[in-house]
Amino acid sequence: MIGAIAIGLAAGIVAGLLGVGGGVLFVPGLVILLGLDQHQAEATSLLAIVPVAIVGTYTQDRYGHVRRADALLLGVLSLAGAAAGVVLANALSGAILRDAFAVLMMLVAAQLVRRALSEQRLENPGADGLD
């Protein structure tokens, strides 16, 4: 129970702060702390993210940050993708799903680092000592 509380609080804080957190924290937390297998963790994460998304979206909308037309388009189009993803996930082993999730997280991290370094170069030209 304590593990579930920790996962929920951490995911909620990160989701509200950064717009991510559901799958990024729920899936590893459910596997590591609660002992779920990869399929169970991913399926549980999908349901658990619903209230997080609702509260986060409502709060962000109050600040005027939600682009509703874009959100609606993404939501509608992602329905087909989610259905296809579930079919694919059920056809794969837990080990392959785990590895695919890890690769996805590494790609996201690499993209974030690349973007941060690019922004840093734009803000501080010449700070790299090459001039």
GROMACS .gro file of C-alpha atoms in nm:
model
  131
    1MET     CA    1   0.000   0.000   0.000
    2ILE     CA    2   0.283   0.242   0.082
    3GLY     CA    3   0.440   0.172  -0.257
    4ALA     CA    4   0.115   0.257  -0.436
    5ILE     CA    5   0.082   0.579  -0.236
    6ALA     CA    6   0.440   0.680  -0.320
    7ILE     CA    7   0.392   0.602  -0.690
    8GLY     CA    8   0.065   0.795  -0.705
    9LEU     CA    9   0.197   1.103  -0.528
   10ALA     CA   10   0.521   1.113  -0.729
   11ALA     CA   11   0.341   1.064  -1.060
   12GLY     CA   12   0.083   1.329  -0.976
   13ILE     CA   13   0.346   1.586  -0.881
   14VAL     CA   14   0.559   1.517  -1.188
   15ALA     CA   15   0.254   1.513  -1.418
   16GLY     CA   16   0.131   1.846  -1.286
   17LEU     CA   17   0.475   2.002  -1.295
   18LEU     CA   18   0.610   1.869  -1.624
   19GLY     CA   19   0.312   1.728  -1.812
   20VAL     CA   20   0.447   1.375  -1.785
   21GLY     CA   21   0.460   1.123  -1.508
   22GLY     CA   22   0.187   0.871  -1.569
   23GLY     CA   23   0.358   0.602  -1.770
   24VAL     CA   24   0.705   0.732  -1.696
   25LEU     CA   25   0.665   0.674  -1.322
   26PHE     CA   26   0.364   0.444  -1.297
   27VAL     CA   27   0.500   0.160  -1.510
   28PRO     CA   28   0.845   0.124  -1.346
   29GLY     CA   29   0.694   0.186  -1.003
   30LEU     CA   30   0.427  -0.079  -1.048
   31VAL     CA   31   0.685  -0.330  -1.170
   32ILE     CA   32   0.953  -0.254  -0.909
   33LEU     CA   33   0.751  -0.162  -0.601
   34LEU     CA   34   0.432  -0.363  -0.647
   35GLY     CA   35   0.568  -0.660  -0.840
   36LEU     CA   36   0.329  -0.638  -1.136
   37ASP     CA   37   0.441  -0.789  -1.465
   38GLN     CA   38   0.497  -0.554  -1.759
   39HIS     CA   39   0.155  -0.615  -1.917
   40GLN     CA   40  -0.026  -0.556  -1.588
   41ALA     CA   41   0.179  -0.244  -1.514
   42GLU     CA   42   0.110  -0.090  -1.854
   43ALA     CA   43  -0.262  -0.168  -1.839
   44THR     CA   44  -0.291  -0.040  -1.482
   45SER     CA   45  -0.099   0.275  -1.577
   46LEU     CA   46  -0.343   0.347  -1.859
   47LEU     CA   47  -0.636   0.348  -1.620
   48ALA     CA   48  -0.451   0.527  -1.340
   49ILE     CA   49  -0.351   0.815  -1.567
   50VAL     CA   50  -0.716   0.909  -1.637
   51PRO     CA   51  -0.778   1.100  -1.311
   52VAL     CA   52  -0.427   1.252  -1.324
   53ALA     CA   53  -0.493   1.377  -1.678
   54ILE     CA   54  -0.834   1.516  -1.584
   55VAL     CA   55  -0.707   1.712  -1.283
   56GLY     CA   56  -0.395   1.831  -1.464
   57THR     CA   57  -0.589   1.938  -1.772
   58TYR     CA   58  -0.856   2.116  -1.568
   59THR     CA   59  -0.594   2.306  -1.369
   60GLN     CA   60  -0.385   2.395  -1.674
   61ASP     CA   61  -0.701   2.504  -1.858
   62ARG     CA   62  -0.778   2.748  -1.575
   63TYR     CA   63  -0.441   2.911  -1.651
   64GLY     CA   64  -0.533   2.925  -2.022
   65HIS     CA   65  -0.265   2.679  -2.135
   66VAL     CA   66  -0.483   2.416  -2.303
   67ARG     CA   67  -0.525   2.437  -2.680
   68ARG     CA   68  -0.858   2.261  -2.692
   69ALA     CA   69  -0.879   2.199  -3.069
   70ASP     CA   70  -0.532   2.040  -3.068
   71ALA     CA   71  -0.615   1.837  -2.758
   72LEU     CA   72  -0.937   1.711  -2.912
   73LEU     CA   73  -0.764   1.615  -3.236
   74LEU     CA   74  -0.484   1.434  -3.049
   75GLY     CA   75  -0.734   1.257  -2.826
   76VAL     CA   76  -0.953   1.134  -3.110
   77LEU     CA   77  -0.660   1.019  -3.322
   78SER     CA   78  -0.493   0.848  -3.029
   79LEU     CA   79  -0.796   0.625  -2.972
   80ALA     CA   80  -0.709   0.416  -3.278
   81GLY     CA   81  -0.343   0.417  -3.179
   82ALA     CA   82  -0.426   0.302  -2.827
   83ALA     CA   83  -0.638   0.016  -2.956
   84ALA     CA   84  -0.363  -0.091  -3.196
   85GLY     CA   85  -0.102  -0.058  -2.921
   86VAL     CA   86  -0.297  -0.286  -2.689
   87VAL     CA   87  -0.323  -0.551  -2.961
   88LEU     CA   88   0.050  -0.524  -3.028
   89ALA     CA   89   0.140  -0.526  -2.657
   90ASN     CA   90  -0.059  -0.844  -2.604
   91ALA     CA   91   0.126  -1.008  -2.892
   92LEU     CA   92   0.467  -0.930  -2.737
   93SER     CA   93   0.639  -1.081  -2.436
   94GLY     CA   94   0.682  -0.888  -2.114
   95ALA     CA   95   1.058  -0.878  -2.168
   96ILE     CA   96   1.021  -0.718  -2.509
   97LEU     CA   97   0.774  -0.465  -2.370
   98ARG     CA   98   1.010  -0.381  -2.085
   99ASP     CA   99   1.301  -0.333  -2.324
  100ALA     CA  100   1.091  -0.122  -2.562
  101PHE     CA  101   0.979   0.095  -2.270
  102ALA     CA  102   1.341   0.141  -2.161
  103VAL     CA  103   1.448   0.237  -2.514
  104LEU     CA  104   1.163   0.487  -2.535
  105MET     CA  105   1.267   0.646  -2.206
  106MET     CA  106   1.630   0.670  -2.325
  107LEU     CA  107   1.522   0.832  -2.652
  108VAL     CA  108   1.309   1.085  -2.467
  109ALA     CA  109   1.597   1.160  -2.229
  110ALA     CA  110   1.841   1.203  -2.519
  111GLN     CA  111   1.599   1.440  -2.693
  112LEU     CA  112   1.557   1.647  -2.376
  113VAL     CA  113   1.934   1.671  -2.326
  114ARG     CA  114   1.989   1.765  -2.692
  115ARG     CA  115   1.725   2.036  -2.672
  116ALA     CA  116   1.861   2.174  -2.344
  117LEU     CA  117   2.214   2.190  -2.483
  118SER     CA  118   2.089   2.358  -2.801
  119GLU     CA  119   1.900   2.620  -2.600
  120GLN     CA  120   2.203   2.676  -2.379
  121ARG     CA  121   2.420   2.742  -2.687
  122LEU     CA  122   2.165   2.992  -2.818
  123GLU     CA  123   2.149   3.172  -2.484
  124ASN     CA  124   2.528   3.173  -2.426
  125PRO     CA  125   2.709   3.189  -2.762
  126GLY     CA  126   3.081   3.163  -2.706
  127ALA     CA  127   3.041   2.985  -2.372
  128ASP     CA  128   3.175   2.668  -2.531
  129GLY     CA  129   3.522   2.824  -2.554
  130LEU     CA  130   3.544   2.779  -2.931
  131ASP     CA  131   3.561   3.149  -3.023
   0.00000   0.00000   0.00000
